[in-house]
Short mmCIF file of C-alpha atoms and ligand atoms in Angstrom, two decimals:
data_model
loop_
_atom_site.label_atom_id
_atom_site.label_comp_id
_atom_site.label_asym_id
_atom_site.label_seq_id
_atom_site.Cartn_x
_atom_site.Cartn_y
_atom_site.Cartn_z
CA UNK A 413 0.00 0.00 0.00
CA UNK A 414 1.26 3.51 -0.79
CA UNK A 415 2.41 5.90 1.94
CA UNK A 416 -0.46 8.10 3.15
CA UNK A 417 -0.28 11.80 2.27
CA UNK A 418 -0.87 12.61 5.91
CA UNK A 419 -1.15 10.34 8.93
CA UNK A 420 -1.71 10.55 12.67
CA UNK A 421 0.13 7.97 14.77
CA UNK A 422 -0.87 7.57 18.41
CA UNK A 423 -1.77 11.24 18.68
CA UNK A 424 -2.67 12.49 22.16
CA UNK A 425 -3.93 15.97 22.91
CA UNK A 426 -5.63 17.81 25.79
CA UNK A 427 -6.57 21.47 26.09
CA UNK A 428 -6.80 21.05 29.86
CA UNK A 429 -4.80 18.72 32.05
CA UNK A 430 -6.54 15.46 32.82
CA UNK A 431 -9.14 15.89 30.05
CA UNK A 432 -7.76 14.22 26.93
CA UNK A 433 -9.61 15.04 23.72
CA UNK A 434 -7.52 12.57 21.71
CA UNK A 435 -5.85 9.67 23.44
CA UNK A 436 -3.89 7.62 20.92
CA UNK A 437 -5.61 8.57 17.66
CA UNK A 438 -4.50 6.84 14.45
CA UNK A 439 -5.57 7.88 10.97
CA UNK A 440 -4.20 7.45 7.43
CA UNK A 441 -5.24 9.89 4.73
CA UNK A 442 -4.50 7.98 1.54
CA UNK A 443 -3.83 9.58 -1.83
CA UNK A 444 -7.00 10.27 -3.79
CA UNK A 445 -9.32 8.98 -1.06
CA UNK A 446 -12.45 10.69 0.22
CA UNK A 447 -12.82 10.41 3.99
CA UNK A 448 -15.87 11.53 5.97
CA UNK A 449 -15.26 12.19 9.66
CA UNK A 450 -18.22 11.71 11.98
CA UNK A 451 -18.55 12.08 15.72
CA UNK A 452 -20.59 13.65 18.48
CA UNK A 453 -20.38 17.35 19.35
CA UNK A 454 -17.20 17.78 21.37
CA UNK A 455 -15.90 14.41 20.15
CA UNK A 456 -12.67 15.93 18.82
CA UNK A 457 -13.15 16.26 15.02
CA UNK A 458 -12.04 19.90 14.86
CA UNK A 459 -9.18 19.20 17.27
CA UNK A 460 -8.01 16.29 15.09
CA UNK A 461 -8.10 18.53 12.00
CA UNK A 462 -6.12 21.27 13.75
CA UNK A 463 -3.51 18.69 14.73
CA UNK A 464 -3.33 17.35 11.17
CA UNK A 465 -2.65 20.80 9.69
CA UNK A 466 -0.08 21.70 12.33
CA UNK A 467 -2.17 24.38 14.07
CA UNK A 468 -1.89 22.34 17.28
CA UNK A 469 1.03 20.19 18.41
CA UNK A 470 0.35 16.69 19.79
CA UNK A 471 1.37 16.09 23.41
CA UNK A 472 2.34 12.60 22.33
CA UNK A 473 2.41 10.73 19.02
CA UNK A 474 3.18 12.12 15.58
CA UNK A 475 1.68 13.62 12.46
CA UNK A 476 3.46 12.40 9.32
CA UNK A 477 3.49 14.12 5.91
CA UNK A 478 4.48 11.65 3.18
CA UNK A 479 5.75 9.34 5.93
CA UNK A 480 8.01 11.96 7.56
CA UNK A 481 7.22 13.61 10.91
CA UNK A 482 6.17 17.22 10.33
CA UNK A 483 8.75 19.73 11.44
CA UNK A 484 7.27 22.39 13.66
CA UNK A 485 9.66 25.11 12.54
CA UNK A 486 8.60 27.88 10.15
CA UNK A 487 9.91 26.05 7.07
CA UNK A 488 8.22 22.77 7.99
CA UNK A 489 4.86 24.35 8.75
CA UNK A 490 4.98 26.42 5.54
CA UNK A 491 5.69 23.25 3.55
CA UNK A 492 2.74 21.57 5.26
CA UNK A 493 0.37 24.47 4.60
CA UNK A 494 1.19 24.69 0.90
CA UNK A 495 0.13 21.05 0.55
CA UNK A 496 -2.63 20.73 3.11
CA UNK A 497 -5.44 23.25 3.49
CA UNK A 498 -8.05 23.35 6.25
CA UNK A 499 -11.38 25.11 5.85
CA UNK A 500 -12.51 26.04 9.35
CA UNK A 501 -15.93 25.16 10.74
CA UNK A 502 -16.80 28.81 11.38
CA UNK A 503 -16.01 31.05 8.38
CA UNK A 504 -15.76 34.07 10.70
CA UNK A 505 -12.58 32.45 12.07
CA UNK A 506 -11.15 32.20 8.54
CA UNK A 507 -12.10 35.31 6.58
CA UNK A 508 -10.23 38.48 7.32
CA UNK A 509 -9.70 40.49 4.10
CA UNK A 510 -11.95 43.38 3.13
CA UNK A 511 -13.49 41.80 0.02
CA UNK A 512 -14.24 38.32 -1.27
CA UNK A 513 -11.67 38.67 -4.07
CA UNK A 514 -8.96 39.84 -1.66
CA UNK A 515 -9.68 37.02 0.75
CA UNK A 516 -9.57 34.29 -1.90
CA UNK A 517 -6.40 35.76 -3.46
CA UNK A 518 -4.52 36.06 -0.14
CA UNK A 519 -3.05 32.54 -0.18
CA UNK A 520 -1.96 32.48 -3.84
CA UNK A 521 -0.45 36.00 -3.49
CA UNK A 522 1.48 34.77 -0.43
CA UNK A 523 2.81 31.84 -2.43
CA UNK A 524 4.50 34.47 -4.60
CA UNK A 525 2.66 33.43 -7.76
CA UNK A 526 2.64 35.79 -10.77
CA UNK A 527 -0.42 38.05 -10.89
CA UNK A 528 -1.96 36.36 -13.95
CA UNK A 529 -1.73 32.97 -12.17
CA UNK A 530 -3.30 34.46 -9.02
CA UNK A 531 -6.13 35.94 -11.07
CA UNK A 532 -6.74 32.65 -12.90
CA UNK A 533 -6.84 30.66 -9.64
CA UNK A 534 -9.13 33.14 -7.89
CA UNK A 535 -11.54 33.31 -10.81
CA UNK A 536 -11.67 29.50 -11.07
CA UNK A 537 -12.26 29.15 -7.31
CA UNK A 538 -15.00 31.80 -7.27
CA UNK A 539 -16.67 30.11 -10.25
CA UNK A 540 -16.43 26.67 -8.62
CA UNK A 541 -18.22 27.96 -5.52
CA UNK A 542 -20.77 29.95 -7.60
CA UNK A 543 -19.74 33.26 -6.00
CA UNK A 544 -18.14 35.07 -8.97
CA UNK A 545 -20.83 37.76 -8.64
CA UNK A 546 -19.73 38.41 -5.02
CA UNK A 547 -16.06 39.11 -5.89
CA UNK A 548 -16.18 42.78 -4.86
CA UNK A 549 -18.47 42.33 -1.88
CA UNK A 550 -17.16 43.22 1.59
CA UNK A 551 -16.75 39.97 3.51
CA UNK A 552 -18.51 41.33 6.61
CA UNK A 553 -21.70 41.85 4.59
CA UNK A 554 -21.91 38.24 3.37
CA UNK A 555 -24.53 35.80 4.59
CA UNK A 556 -23.28 32.79 6.57
CA UNK A 557 -23.53 30.45 3.56
CA UNK A 558 -21.76 33.00 1.33
CA UNK A 559 -18.97 33.29 3.93
CA UNK A 560 -18.69 29.53 3.98
CA UNK A 561 -18.34 29.39 0.19
CA UNK A 562 -15.73 32.17 0.27
CA UNK A 563 -13.67 30.30 2.86
CA UNK A 564 -13.80 27.12 0.74
CA UNK A 565 -12.85 29.11 -2.40
CA UNK A 566 -9.80 30.47 -0.56
CA UNK A 567 -8.60 26.96 0.25
CA UNK A 568 -9.27 25.66 -3.28
CA UNK A 569 -7.32 28.58 -4.79
CA UNK A 570 -4.24 27.17 -3.03
CA UNK A 571 -4.58 23.96 -5.12
CA UNK A 572 -3.68 21.74 -2.14
CA UNK A 573 -2.88 18.04 -2.46
CA UNK A 574 -5.08 17.45 0.54
CA UNK A 575 -8.14 19.51 1.41
CA UNK A 576 -9.70 19.18 4.87
CA UNK A 577 -13.14 20.72 5.33
CA UNK A 578 -14.67 21.06 8.79
CA UNK A 579 -18.46 20.74 8.42
CA UNK A 580 -18.46 22.41 4.99
CA UNK A 581 -22.15 21.75 4.29
CA UNK A 582 -23.46 23.12 7.61
CA UNK A 583 -25.38 26.29 6.78
CA UNK A 584 -25.42 25.76 3.01
CA UNK A 585 -28.79 25.64 1.25
CA UNK A 586 -29.61 22.30 -0.46
CA UNK A 587 -28.57 23.54 -3.91
CA UNK A 588 -25.36 24.85 -2.35
CA UNK A 589 -24.65 21.40 -0.91
CA UNK A 590 -25.08 19.84 -4.37
CA UNK A 591 -22.83 22.49 -5.94
CA UNK A 592 -20.19 21.85 -3.29
CA UNK A 593 -20.35 18.09 -3.93
CA UNK A 594 -19.86 18.73 -7.66
CA UNK A 595 -16.83 20.91 -6.89
CA UNK A 596 -15.42 18.24 -4.57
CA UNK A 597 -16.07 15.68 -7.33
CA UNK A 598 -13.95 17.78 -9.74
CA UNK A 599 -11.17 18.08 -7.15
CA UNK A 600 -11.29 14.33 -6.52
CA UNK A 601 -11.13 13.64 -10.26
CA UNK A 602 -8.06 15.90 -10.42
CA UNK A 603 -6.39 13.75 -7.74
CA UNK A 604 -6.98 15.84 -4.59
CA UNK A 605 -7.27 13.88 -1.36
CA UNK A 606 -10.38 15.04 0.50
CA UNK A 607 -11.49 14.93 4.11
CA UNK A 608 -14.67 16.43 5.48
CA UNK A 609 -16.49 16.29 8.78
CA UNK A 610 -20.26 16.11 8.91
CA UNK A 611 -23.16 14.98 11.08
CA UNK A 612 -25.03 13.88 7.94
CA UNK A 613 -24.72 10.10 7.57
CA UNK A 614 -26.54 10.10 4.23
CA UNK A 615 -24.11 12.63 2.80
CA UNK A 616 -21.20 10.57 4.15
CA UNK A 617 -22.61 7.43 2.52
CA UNK A 618 -23.07 8.93 -0.91
CA UNK A 619 -19.78 10.80 -0.92
CA UNK A 620 -17.09 9.00 1.06
CA UNK A 621 -14.86 6.00 0.36
CA UNK A 622 -14.07 5.65 4.07
CA UNK A 623 -15.53 6.92 7.32
CA UNK A 624 -13.71 7.82 10.53
CA UNK A 625 -15.66 8.09 13.78
CA UNK A 626 -13.99 10.32 16.37
CA UNK A 627 -15.26 9.62 19.88
CA UNK A 628 -13.88 9.10 23.37
CA UNK A 629 -10.34 9.97 22.34
CA UNK A 630 -10.03 7.40 19.55
CA UNK A 631 -10.54 7.34 15.80
CA UNK A 632 -12.30 4.31 14.34
CA UNK A 633 -11.89 3.94 10.55
CA UNK A 634 -13.87 1.64 8.24
CA UNK A 635 -15.24 1.65 4.72
CA UNK A 636 -18.30 3.89 4.33
CA UNK A 637 -20.39 0.80 3.59
CA UNK A 638 -19.30 -0.94 6.80
CA UNK A 639 -19.27 2.07 9.14
CA UNK A 640 -22.63 3.45 8.06
CA UNK A 641 -24.36 0.11 8.57
CA UNK A 642 -22.83 -0.36 12.05
CA UNK A 643 -25.58 0.70 14.47
CA UNK A 644 -23.38 0.43 17.60
CA UNK A 645 -20.57 2.48 16.07
CA UNK A 646 -23.02 5.13 14.88
CA UNK A 647 -24.73 5.24 18.26
CA UNK A 648 -21.32 5.99 19.83
CA UNK A 649 -21.27 9.06 17.58
CA UNK A 650 -24.88 9.97 18.55
CA UNK A 651 -25.96 9.16 14.98
CA UNK A 652 -28.53 6.89 13.40
CA UNK A 653 -27.87 4.60 10.43
CA UNK A 654 -27.86 5.95 6.87
CA UNK A 655 -31.03 5.07 4.92
CA UNK A 656 -29.31 3.94 1.71
CA UNK A 657 -27.64 0.71 3.01
CA UNK A 658 -30.99 -0.30 4.59
CA UNK A 659 -32.82 0.33 1.30
CA UNK A 660 -30.16 -1.66 -0.60
CA UNK A 661 -30.71 -4.60 1.81
CA UNK A 662 -34.51 -4.45 1.32
CA UNK A 663 -34.06 -4.29 -2.47
CA UNK A 664 -31.68 -7.26 -2.34
CA UNK A 665 -34.34 -9.24 -0.39
CA UNK A 666 -36.78 -8.36 -3.19
CA UNK A 667 -34.27 -9.75 -5.71
CA UNK A 668 -33.14 -6.33 -6.93
CA UNK A 669 -29.46 -5.60 -7.32
CA UNK A 670 -29.59 -1.81 -6.91
CA UNK A 671 -27.75 0.56 -4.61
CA UNK A 672 -29.38 4.00 -4.81
CA UNK A 673 -27.27 6.54 -2.90
CA UNK A 674 -29.49 9.59 -3.23
CA UNK A 675 -33.25 10.16 -3.12
CA UNK A 676 -33.11 11.04 -6.85
CA UNK A 677 -31.43 7.69 -7.65
CA UNK A 678 -34.05 5.87 -5.56
CA UNK A 679 -36.95 7.66 -7.34
CA UNK A 680 -35.40 6.88 -10.74
CA UNK A 681 -35.01 3.22 -9.78
CA UNK A 682 -38.59 2.98 -8.50
CA UNK A 683 -39.92 4.75 -11.59
CA UNK A 684 -38.33 2.23 -13.97
CA UNK A 685 -38.96 -0.87 -11.87
CA UNK A 686 -42.39 -2.37 -11.33
CA UNK A 687 -41.81 -3.89 -7.87
CA UNK A 688 -44.48 -6.28 -6.56
CA UNK A 689 -46.30 -4.50 -3.70
N1 ATP B 857 -9.74 26.10 22.72
C1 ATP B 857 -10.23 25.18 23.55
N2 ATP B 857 -9.95 25.22 24.87
C2 ATP B 857 -10.43 24.27 25.73
N3 ATP B 857 -11.20 23.23 25.34
C3 ATP B 857 -11.51 23.16 24.03
C4 ATP B 857 -11.05 24.11 23.07
N4 ATP B 857 -11.51 23.76 21.85
C5 ATP B 857 -12.22 22.63 22.03
N5 ATP B 857 -12.22 22.27 23.33
C6 ATP B 857 -12.87 21.07 23.90
O1 ATP B 857 -12.32 19.94 23.23
C7 ATP B 857 -13.33 18.96 22.99
C8 ATP B 857 -13.36 18.61 21.50
O2 ATP B 857 -13.82 19.73 20.79
P1 ATP B 857 -13.87 19.75 19.19
O3 ATP B 857 -14.20 21.16 18.80
O4 ATP B 857 -12.63 19.16 18.66
O5 ATP B 857 -15.10 18.77 18.91
P2 ATP B 857 -15.91 18.49 17.57
O6 ATP B 857 -15.99 17.02 17.40
O7 ATP B 857 -15.32 19.28 16.46
O8 ATP B 857 -17.36 19.04 17.95
P3 ATP B 857 -18.52 19.71 17.01
O9 ATP B 857 -19.27 18.57 16.38
O10 ATP B 857 -19.37 20.43 18.02
O11 ATP B 857 -17.87 20.63 16.04
C9 ATP B 857 -14.61 19.53 23.54
O12 ATP B 857 -14.85 19.00 24.83
C10 ATP B 857 -14.35 21.03 23.62
O13 ATP B 857 -15.08 21.62 24.68
MG1 MG B 858 -16.02 20.76 15.26
#
């Protein structure tokens, strides 16, 4: 198996003494994979992400980039941040420039790219997030969902090898969620490794290759199929099972080999199949 882009090995972290948030967390982020991270509120998803991008330092254990421990000096952290981008859960913690265009261009400008390359990246990122018409808008006047899209555009403009998104769909309208999934699909097709956290098991099922559940200090990883059918595991994350694996089981019992992953796929299947009722 190839070396993961980024990995956590036995990572331990506490904000306060005696209250570990992560207590020996292991995770491999493999090239080109899509990982959904689930877990209860306060389970440690955001903390894990901040450790992975070097914003926090583990008390014990290691974070490895391409198999090498990350160096916590300026050079090492810069190298990490050019390859790995985190979109924060709350866009107000991420956005700081006066306008949408300035915010999205900040990273590419800081990379020292020529101005025509910066402009091309910013325009592509704004288009991908359907916010090209907001380019000149002051960031403080944006709606929550618009801020969220701007923050994601800023990360995409960096063209990272690995993109980590902390609850990117929270606060987006349903069409915005679909647009984001299309954008993530394009990034995946281009070879970007993707990680997102969510409380939406159905979204995780339709989108992810693998699922990681972060709870009680540990990270439990399994295929999306396995994890999202595991009632006990999901209960530990204060979640219920996804509907799609249950529907696939019922269809299999009815002799139908179909695995609809979205409501639209299920409707299309039902419309073309005369099931005995
Ligand atoms: N800056 C901080 N100082 C002290 N404790 C913190 C800090 N940030 C988070 N915590 C605590 O660490 C634990 C894990 O929080 P974290 O934000 O990682 O959870 P999460 O899984 O992302 O939750 P959510 O689903 O609500 O986003 C929680 O108990 C939280 O109260
Ligand atoms: Mg969080």
